[in-house]
């Protein structure tokens, strides 16, 4: 059924898809009150809105942004091609990063967050250089397989963080691929304490350790939505990630620097951030 | 330092707490013939382990070389070759 819906969305006119996404987001916000409350609480904790009414309005907007993200990601699977991707996605990156992206054999670590459209970002970058995305699988293995197959592309692979491929990400980097990891979710293990919106939060050590161990360039990137099926990829870096001899300190420095970039981007585009995740769990 | 010494040190590093990971086998039962993938290190624990190896032997492991290593003996040989440079 999910596959059927996905095919229908991919083939429908964009205006109808976006209208349906707004409708579904509105209904979901009304029915899934708990998630709406979490989003509102997070917005107030972050201090990006002054009072509860404004926070609720922003939470609702972010629900629409998320539904739009899902809808346009499905549409992009069929409509974003090697020939037309740059009509939909503009690269706003440094010359240095553009050279790295277009250099065959050059691995690249990309840290990102649930801002804008991370799926379209990965798909667009995969038109330049193969991309391997680290992802957290669904509990249901059938759903997971279906979702993973649907999300993948000719040069876009999804690799579970939980699968027994300890060298998978390193092999991808060694082959000159982009390895993309999300940094903005609460981490329960292999984690480091950072500050996000000036509040304590746990983040994964994986990005920093991958950078310190492989010595591959590390950038922070997001695809911000600028219009219907229109995105701009902003990137910071490559970041300086020297080894000082104190691993824990280096991991913290790198992870905090990435988290600061995420915070900066979220402050610029709070309506495009996925606020419904309990980011500040202990 | 003999190959056995290097192997023992590598096993010692494997025995350190690696990101809360439960290995698939006892460190004591790891031999030179054990495949690195079979030890049970996850994607974060292997990064910690490689970092430890570089620190302990004061070498730099190139990523292209690392991904070509299959068995623990390959890593032992690689470490010894690097230390000899």
Tab-separated table of C-alpha atoms in Angstrom:
chain	number	residue	atom	x	y	z
A	1	UNK	CA	0.000	0.000	0.000
A	2	UNK	CA	2.802	2.381	0.961
A	3	UNK	CA	4.430	1.677	-2.392
A	4	UNK	CA	1.154	2.473	-4.194
A	5	UNK	CA	0.751	5.789	-2.374
A	6	UNK	CA	4.361	6.609	-3.120
A	7	UNK	CA	3.840	5.941	-6.861
A	8	UNK	CA	0.658	7.996	-6.918
A	9	UNK	CA	2.400	10.929	-5.206
A	10	UNK	CA	5.406	10.716	-7.522
A	11	UNK	CA	3.189	10.930	-10.594
A	12	UNK	CA	0.640	13.529	-9.469
A	13	UNK	CA	0.819	17.255	-10.293
A	14	UNK	CA	3.001	19.048	-7.746
A	15	UNK	CA	0.308	21.570	-6.753
A	16	UNK	CA	-2.057	18.739	-5.771
A	17	UNK	CA	0.679	16.887	-3.906
A	18	UNK	CA	1.508	20.020	-1.893
A	19	UNK	CA	-2.155	20.747	-1.179
A	20	UNK	CA	-2.595	17.176	0.099
A	21	UNK	CA	0.566	17.477	2.197
A	22	UNK	CA	-0.756	20.651	3.878
A	23	UNK	CA	-4.064	18.931	4.547
A	24	UNK	CA	-2.433	15.844	6.035
A	25	UNK	CA	-0.135	18.015	8.165
A	26	UNK	CA	-3.107	19.968	9.521
A	27	UNK	CA	-5.041	16.819	10.402
A	28	UNK	CA	-1.953	15.174	11.911
A	29	UNK	CA	-1.291	18.233	14.060
A	30	UNK	CA	-4.860	18.122	15.349
A	31	UNK	CA	-4.909	14.377	16.038
A	32	UNK	CA	-1.351	13.721	17.167
A	33	UNK	CA	-1.531	16.122	20.092
A	34	UNK	CA	1.356	14.600	21.987
A	35	UNK	CA	3.772	15.264	19.117
A	36	UNK	CA	2.400	18.779	18.738
A	37	UNK	CA	2.962	19.405	22.447
A	38	UNK	CA	6.539	18.145	22.228
A	39	UNK	CA	7.209	20.456	19.293
A	40	UNK	CA	5.701	23.429	21.125
A	41	UNK	CA	7.687	22.674	24.276
A	42	UNK	CA	10.902	22.368	22.276
A	43	UNK	CA	10.276	25.685	20.538
A	44	UNK	CA	9.763	27.366	23.917
A	45	UNK	CA	12.846	25.648	25.376
A	46	UNK	CA	14.906	26.849	22.406
A	47	UNK	CA	13.548	30.349	22.903
A	48	UNK	CA	12.856	30.963	19.214
A	49	UNK	CA	9.319	32.131	20.016
A	50	UNK	CA	8.334	34.292	22.952
A	51	UNK	CA	5.065	32.727	24.098
A	52	UNK	CA	2.975	29.566	23.869
A	53	UNK	CA	0.613	30.872	21.168
A	54	UNK	CA	3.497	31.781	18.862
A	55	UNK	CA	5.199	28.474	19.646
A	56	UNK	CA	2.045	26.526	18.754
A	57	UNK	CA	1.788	28.427	15.459
A	58	UNK	CA	5.398	27.596	14.658
A	59	UNK	CA	4.885	23.947	15.647
A	60	UNK	CA	1.963	23.740	13.239
A	61	UNK	CA	4.047	25.353	10.481
A	62	UNK	CA	6.831	22.862	11.090
A	63	UNK	CA	4.313	20.000	10.719
A	64	UNK	CA	3.413	21.404	7.286
A	65	UNK	CA	7.119	21.736	6.462
A	66	UNK	CA	7.680	18.102	7.399
A	67	UNK	CA	4.736	16.836	5.320
A	68	UNK	CA	5.975	18.965	2.423
A	69	UNK	CA	9.453	17.512	2.875
A	70	UNK	CA	8.119	13.959	2.666
A	71	UNK	CA	5.917	14.759	-0.341
A	72	UNK	CA	8.630	16.553	-2.293
A	73	UNK	CA	11.144	13.813	-1.441
A	74	UNK	CA	8.825	11.253	-3.038
A	75	UNK	CA	8.296	13.511	-6.048
A	76	UNK	CA	12.056	14.051	-6.333
A	77	UNK	CA	12.686	10.314	-6.635
A	78	UNK	CA	11.090	10.364	-10.058
A	79	UNK	CA	11.594	13.936	-11.202
A	80	UNK	CA	15.103	14.826	-10.038
A	81	UNK	CA	17.472	13.606	-12.738
A	82	UNK	CA	21.066	14.037	-13.768
A	83	UNK	CA	19.898	16.504	-16.414
A	84	UNK	CA	17.612	18.715	-14.345
A	85	UNK	CA	18.606	18.492	-10.667
A	86	UNK	CA	20.327	21.897	-10.735
A	87	UNK	CA	17.078	23.505	-11.883
A	88	UNK	CA	15.663	22.493	-8.482
A	89	UNK	CA	18.677	22.625	-6.173
A	90	UNK	CA	21.191	25.478	-6.012
A	91	UNK	CA	24.568	24.902	-4.393
A	92	UNK	CA	25.629	27.692	-2.075
A	93	UNK	CA	29.019	26.333	-1.044
A	94	UNK	CA	32.603	27.546	-0.991
A	95	UNK	CA	34.858	27.102	-4.028
A	96	UNK	CA	37.006	24.753	-1.940
A	97	UNK	CA	34.056	22.506	-1.161
A	98	UNK	CA	32.857	22.530	-4.749
A	99	UNK	CA	36.308	21.340	-5.846
A	100	UNK	CA	36.202	18.526	-3.261
A	101	UNK	CA	32.714	17.528	-4.369
A	102	UNK	CA	33.717	17.292	-8.000
A	103	UNK	CA	37.060	15.572	-7.372
A	104	UNK	CA	36.730	11.866	-8.179
A	105	UNK	CA	37.982	9.596	-5.418
A	106	UNK	CA	37.774	12.277	-2.726
A	107	UNK	CA	35.748	11.071	0.249
A	108	UNK	CA	33.725	13.614	2.193
A	109	UNK	CA	31.894	13.491	5.530
A	110	UNK	CA	28.686	15.526	5.637
A	111	UNK	CA	26.932	16.233	8.912
A	112	UNK	CA	23.360	17.388	8.586
A	113	UNK	CA	20.151	17.852	10.540
A	114	UNK	CA	16.390	17.531	10.184
A	115	UNK	CA	16.092	20.945	8.596
A	116	UNK	CA	14.659	21.770	5.175
A	117	UNK	CA	14.803	18.656	3.022
A	118	UNK	CA	17.600	16.257	3.903
A	119	UNK	CA	16.332	13.629	1.448
A	120	UNK	CA	16.438	15.966	-1.548
A	121	UNK	CA	19.845	17.220	-0.384
A	122	UNK	CA	21.284	13.694	-0.441
A	123	UNK	CA	19.667	12.935	-3.813
A	124	UNK	CA	20.972	16.150	-5.383
A	125	UNK	CA	24.516	15.651	-4.087
A	126	UNK	CA	24.425	12.059	-5.371
A	127	UNK	CA	24.169	13.533	-8.877
A	128	UNK	CA	27.697	14.874	-8.349
A	129	UNK	CA	29.271	12.210	-6.132
A	130	UNK	CA	27.940	8.903	-4.763
A	131	UNK	CA	26.312	9.315	-1.353
A	132	UNK	CA	25.962	6.833	1.505
A	133	UNK	CA	23.489	7.921	4.175
A	134	UNK	CA	23.727	6.528	7.705
A	135	UNK	CA	20.196	5.927	8.911
A	136	UNK	CA	18.282	4.437	11.799
A	137	UNK	CA	16.133	1.532	10.500
A	138	UNK	CA	12.423	1.039	11.248
A	139	UNK	CA	11.622	-1.700	13.760
A	140	UNK	CA	9.519	-3.528	11.168
A	141	UNK	CA	12.037	-5.165	8.778
A	142	UNK	CA	9.581	-5.315	5.847
A	143	UNK	CA	8.696	-1.642	6.167
A	144	UNK	CA	12.366	-0.849	6.585
A	145	UNK	CA	13.331	-2.699	3.419
A	146	UNK	CA	10.533	-1.076	1.410
A	147	UNK	CA	11.388	2.398	2.690
A	148	UNK	CA	15.073	1.925	2.091
A	149	UNK	CA	14.577	0.681	-1.464
A	150	UNK	CA	12.263	3.579	-2.233
A	151	UNK	CA	14.682	6.153	-0.832
A	152	UNK	CA	17.756	4.879	-2.615
A	153	UNK	CA	18.909	6.036	-6.046
A	154	UNK	CA	21.460	5.186	-8.713
A	155	UNK	CA	24.261	6.703	-6.620
A	156	UNK	CA	22.434	7.035	-3.319
A	157	UNK	CA	22.606	4.253	-0.717
A	158	UNK	CA	21.210	4.005	2.792
A	159	UNK	CA	23.312	2.066	5.284
A	160	UNK	CA	21.852	1.192	8.678
A	161	UNK	CA	23.860	2.275	11.690
A	162	UNK	CA	22.774	-0.979	13.341
A	163	UNK	CA	23.779	-3.447	10.642
A	164	UNK	CA	26.941	-5.441	11.038
A	165	UNK	CA	29.004	-3.486	8.535
A	166	UNK	CA	31.572	-1.940	10.830
A	167	UNK	CA	33.737	-0.813	7.934
A	168	UNK	CA	30.858	0.216	5.658
A	169	UNK	CA	31.222	3.946	6.135
A	170	UNK	CA	35.009	3.799	5.906
A	171	UNK	CA	34.802	1.773	2.713
A	172	UNK	CA	32.496	4.393	1.230
A	173	UNK	CA	34.902	7.186	2.154
A	174	UNK	CA	37.858	5.225	0.797
A	175	UNK	CA	35.950	4.799	-2.480
A	176	UNK	CA	35.520	8.563	-2.710
A	177	UNK	CA	31.864	8.750	-1.677
A	178	UNK	CA	30.054	11.211	0.533
A	179	UNK	CA	29.043	9.753	3.893
A	180	UNK	CA	26.110	11.698	5.345
A	181	UNK	CA	25.102	11.488	9.002
A	182	UNK	CA	22.477	13.283	11.055
A	183	UNK	CA	23.792	14.953	14.180
A	184	UNK	CA	20.692	16.512	15.758
A	185	UNK	CA	18.922	13.549	17.376
A	186	UNK	CA	19.130	12.502	21.003
A	187	UNK	CA	21.845	9.848	21.276
A	188	UNK	CA	21.522	7.051	23.816
A	189	UNK	CA	24.975	5.497	23.391
A	190	UNK	CA	28.335	6.419	21.888
A	191	UNK	CA	27.483	9.962	22.793
A	192	UNK	CA	28.926	13.254	23.930
A	193	UNK	CA	27.322	16.026	25.980
A	194	UNK	CA	26.883	19.239	23.982
A	195	UNK	CA	24.873	22.428	24.328
A	196	UNK	CA	22.069	23.059	21.838
A	197	UNK	CA	20.220	26.357	22.147
A	198	UNK	CA	22.180	26.774	25.371
A	199	UNK	CA	20.660	23.650	26.906
A	200	UNK	CA	22.430	20.343	27.621
A	201	UNK	CA	21.846	17.652	24.991
A	202	UNK	CA	23.391	14.357	23.947
A	203	UNK	CA	24.830	14.008	20.443
A	204	UNK	CA	26.428	11.077	18.660
A	205	UNK	CA	30.237	10.862	18.685
A	206	UNK	CA	30.170	9.108	15.297
A	207	UNK	CA	30.715	12.144	13.091
A	208	UNK	CA	33.666	13.432	15.103
A	209	UNK	CA	35.240	9.973	15.404
A	210	UNK	CA	34.811	9.337	11.682
A	211	UNK	CA	36.549	12.604	10.965
A	212	UNK	CA	39.367	12.085	13.495
A	213	UNK	CA	40.038	8.516	12.395
A	214	UNK	CA	39.748	8.823	8.605
A	215	UNK	CA	41.029	12.415	8.389
A	216	UNK	CA	38.530	13.032	5.599
A	217	UNK	CA	37.138	16.561	5.117
A	218	UNK	CA	34.082	17.292	7.248
A	219	UNK	CA	31.341	19.730	6.254
A	220	UNK	CA	27.974	20.692	7.702
A	221	UNK	CA	25.223	21.061	5.105
A	222	UNK	CA	21.480	21.657	4.824
A	223	UNK	CA	19.020	22.016	1.940
A	224	UNK	CA	16.718	24.912	2.761
A	225	UNK	CA	13.425	25.091	0.866
A	226	UNK	CA	12.998	28.303	-1.121
A	227	UNK	CA	9.824	27.384	-3.072
A	228	UNK	CA	7.906	24.442	-4.534
A	229	UNK	CA	10.571	21.839	-5.395
A	230	UNK	CA	13.202	24.546	-5.020
A	231	UNK	CA	16.083	24.211	-2.592
A	232	UNK	CA	19.348	25.858	-1.732
A	233	UNK	CA	22.124	23.785	-0.202
A	234	UNK	CA	24.170	25.739	2.330
A	235	UNK	CA	27.382	24.240	3.609
A	236	UNK	CA	30.057	25.192	6.106
A	237	UNK	CA	33.534	23.789	5.912
A	238	UNK	CA	35.625	21.810	5.492
A	239	UNK	CA	36.044	22.235	9.230
A	240	UNK	CA	39.385	22.078	10.986
A	241	UNK	CA	39.520	18.819	12.957
A	242	UNK	CA	43.086	18.404	14.259
A	243	UNK	CA	44.052	15.725	16.752
A	244	UNK	CA	45.383	17.366	19.896
A	245	UNK	CA	46.178	14.130	21.734
A	246	UNK	CA	43.046	14.382	23.871
A	247	UNK	CA	40.412	12.315	22.077
A	248	UNK	CA	37.475	13.192	24.314
A	249	UNK	CA	38.232	16.896	24.044
A	250	UNK	CA	38.581	16.696	20.257
A	251	UNK	CA	35.294	14.788	19.937
A	252	UNK	CA	33.549	17.416	22.049
A	253	UNK	CA	35.100	20.334	20.132
A	254	UNK	CA	34.081	18.954	16.744
A	255	UNK	CA	30.602	17.825	17.818
A	256	UNK	CA	29.888	21.150	19.517
A	257	UNK	CA	31.083	23.064	16.442
A	258	UNK	CA	28.708	21.051	14.240
A	259	UNK	CA	25.873	21.481	16.743
A	260	UNK	CA	26.489	25.247	16.737
A	261	UNK	CA	26.153	25.265	12.937
A	262	UNK	CA	22.880	23.344	13.219
A	263	UNK	CA	21.597	25.827	15.785
A	264	UNK	CA	22.570	28.768	13.593
A	265	UNK	CA	20.719	27.275	10.616
A	266	UNK	CA	17.646	26.440	12.712
A	267	UNK	CA	17.536	30.008	14.044
A	268	UNK	CA	17.490	31.244	10.424
A	269	UNK	CA	14.775	28.792	9.343
A	270	UNK	CA	12.880	27.656	12.464
A	271	UNK	CA	9.752	26.916	10.415
A	272	UNK	CA	11.666	24.244	8.458
A	273	UNK	CA	13.001	22.376	11.484
A	274	UNK	CA	11.606	19.096	12.826
A	275	UNK	CA	10.708	20.280	16.336
A	276	UNK	CA	8.700	17.213	17.314
A	277	UNK	CA	11.737	15.227	18.502
A	278	UNK	CA	12.673	15.135	22.194
A	279	UNK	CA	16.101	16.645	21.706
A	280	UNK	CA	16.852	17.510	25.316
A	281	UNK	CA	16.244	14.138	26.962
A	282	UNK	CA	18.653	13.226	29.754
B	1	UNK	CA	58.620	-6.661	19.275
B	2	UNK	CA	57.414	-9.990	17.863
B	3	UNK	CA	54.222	-10.580	15.886
B	4	UNK	CA	52.786	-12.313	18.949
B	5	UNK	CA	53.492	-9.226	21.047
B	6	UNK	CA	51.747	-7.030	18.485
B	7	UNK	CA	48.779	-9.409	18.409
B	8	UNK	CA	48.574	-9.361	22.211
B	9	UNK	CA	48.595	-5.558	22.269
B	10	UNK	CA	45.849	-5.441	19.626
B	11	UNK	CA	43.785	-7.874	21.690
B	12	UNK	CA	44.380	-5.711	24.732
B	13	UNK	CA	43.029	-2.713	22.814
B	14	UNK	CA	40.005	-4.763	21.716
B	15	UNK	CA	39.349	-5.557	25.357
B	16	UNK	CA	38.974	-1.895	26.275
B	17	UNK	CA	35.401	-0.712	26.638
B	18	UNK	CA	34.472	0.324	23.102
B	19	UNK	CA	31.389	2.500	23.028
B	20	UNK	CA	29.383	0.091	25.208
B	21	UNK	CA	29.603	-2.571	22.500
B	22	UNK	CA	29.159	-6.242	23.294
B	23	UNK	CA	31.649	-8.093	21.064
B	24	UNK	CA	30.508	-11.231	19.260
B	25	UNK	CA	33.411	-13.219	20.720
B	26	UNK	CA	35.610	-13.254	23.777
B	27	UNK	CA	38.750	-11.210	23.213
B	28	UNK	CA	40.770	-14.216	24.436
B	29	UNK	CA	39.482	-16.292	21.539
B	30	UNK	CA	40.521	-13.763	18.884
B	31	UNK	CA	43.439	-15.117	16.827
B	32	UNK	CA	45.400	-13.853	13.884
B	33	UNK	CA	43.038	-15.778	11.616
B	34	UNK	CA	39.943	-14.074	12.962
B	35	UNK	CA	38.264	-11.871	10.391
B	36	UNK	CA	37.989	-8.282	11.636
B	37	UNK	CA	34.318	-8.134	10.594
B	38	UNK	CA	33.562	-11.158	12.802
B	39	UNK	CA	34.779	-9.622	16.052
B	40	UNK	CA	31.567	-7.679	16.475
B	41	UNK	CA	32.795	-4.108	16.593
B	42	UNK	CA	30.087	-1.736	15.421
B	43	UNK	CA	30.720	1.249	13.169
B	44	UNK	CA	31.637	3.521	16.100
B	45	UNK	CA	33.608	0.948	18.086
B	46	UNK	CA	35.864	0.217	15.110
B	47	UNK	CA	36.705	3.909	14.866
B	48	UNK	CA	37.655	3.924	18.553
B	49	UNK	CA	39.728	0.793	18.033
B	50	UNK	CA	41.610	2.181	15.021
B	51	UNK	CA	42.239	5.414	16.921
B	52	UNK	CA	43.626	3.328	19.816
B	53	UNK	CA	45.878	1.348	17.471
B	54	UNK	CA	47.271	4.541	15.932
B	55	UNK	CA	47.873	6.024	19.374
B	56	UNK	CA	49.457	2.920	20.855
B	57	UNK	CA	51.841	2.243	17.973
B	58	UNK	CA	52.350	5.886	16.970
B	59	UNK	CA	51.441	5.187	13.355
B	60	UNK	CA	48.946	6.587	10.885
B	61	UNK	CA	46.651	4.092	9.205
B	62	UNK	CA	45.584	5.166	5.735
B	63	UNK	CA	41.883	4.594	5.171
B	64	UNK	CA	42.473	2.969	1.781
B	65	UNK	CA	44.814	0.454	3.455
B	66	UNK	CA	42.498	-0.067	6.401
B	67	UNK	CA	39.494	-1.145	4.358
B	68	UNK	CA	41.636	-3.700	2.543
B	69	UNK	CA	42.524	-5.484	5.790
B	70	UNK	CA	40.542	-8.675	6.235
B	71	UNK	CA	41.992	-10.645	9.142
B	72	UNK	CA	43.634	-9.666	12.401
B	73	UNK	CA	46.914	-11.007	11.001
B	74	UNK	CA	46.647	-8.466	8.171
B	75	UNK	CA	46.392	-5.705	10.758
B	76	UNK	CA	49.339	-7.127	12.684
B	77	UNK	CA	51.438	-7.159	9.499
B	78	UNK	CA	50.309	-3.648	8.587
B	79	UNK	CA	51.191	-2.279	12.035
B	80	UNK	CA	54.601	-3.909	11.919
B	81	UNK	CA	55.319	-2.583	8.444
B	82	UNK	CA	54.292	0.924	9.497
B	83	UNK	CA	56.403	0.820	12.630
B	84	UNK	CA	59.413	-0.225	10.581
B	85	UNK	CA	59.166	2.895	8.367
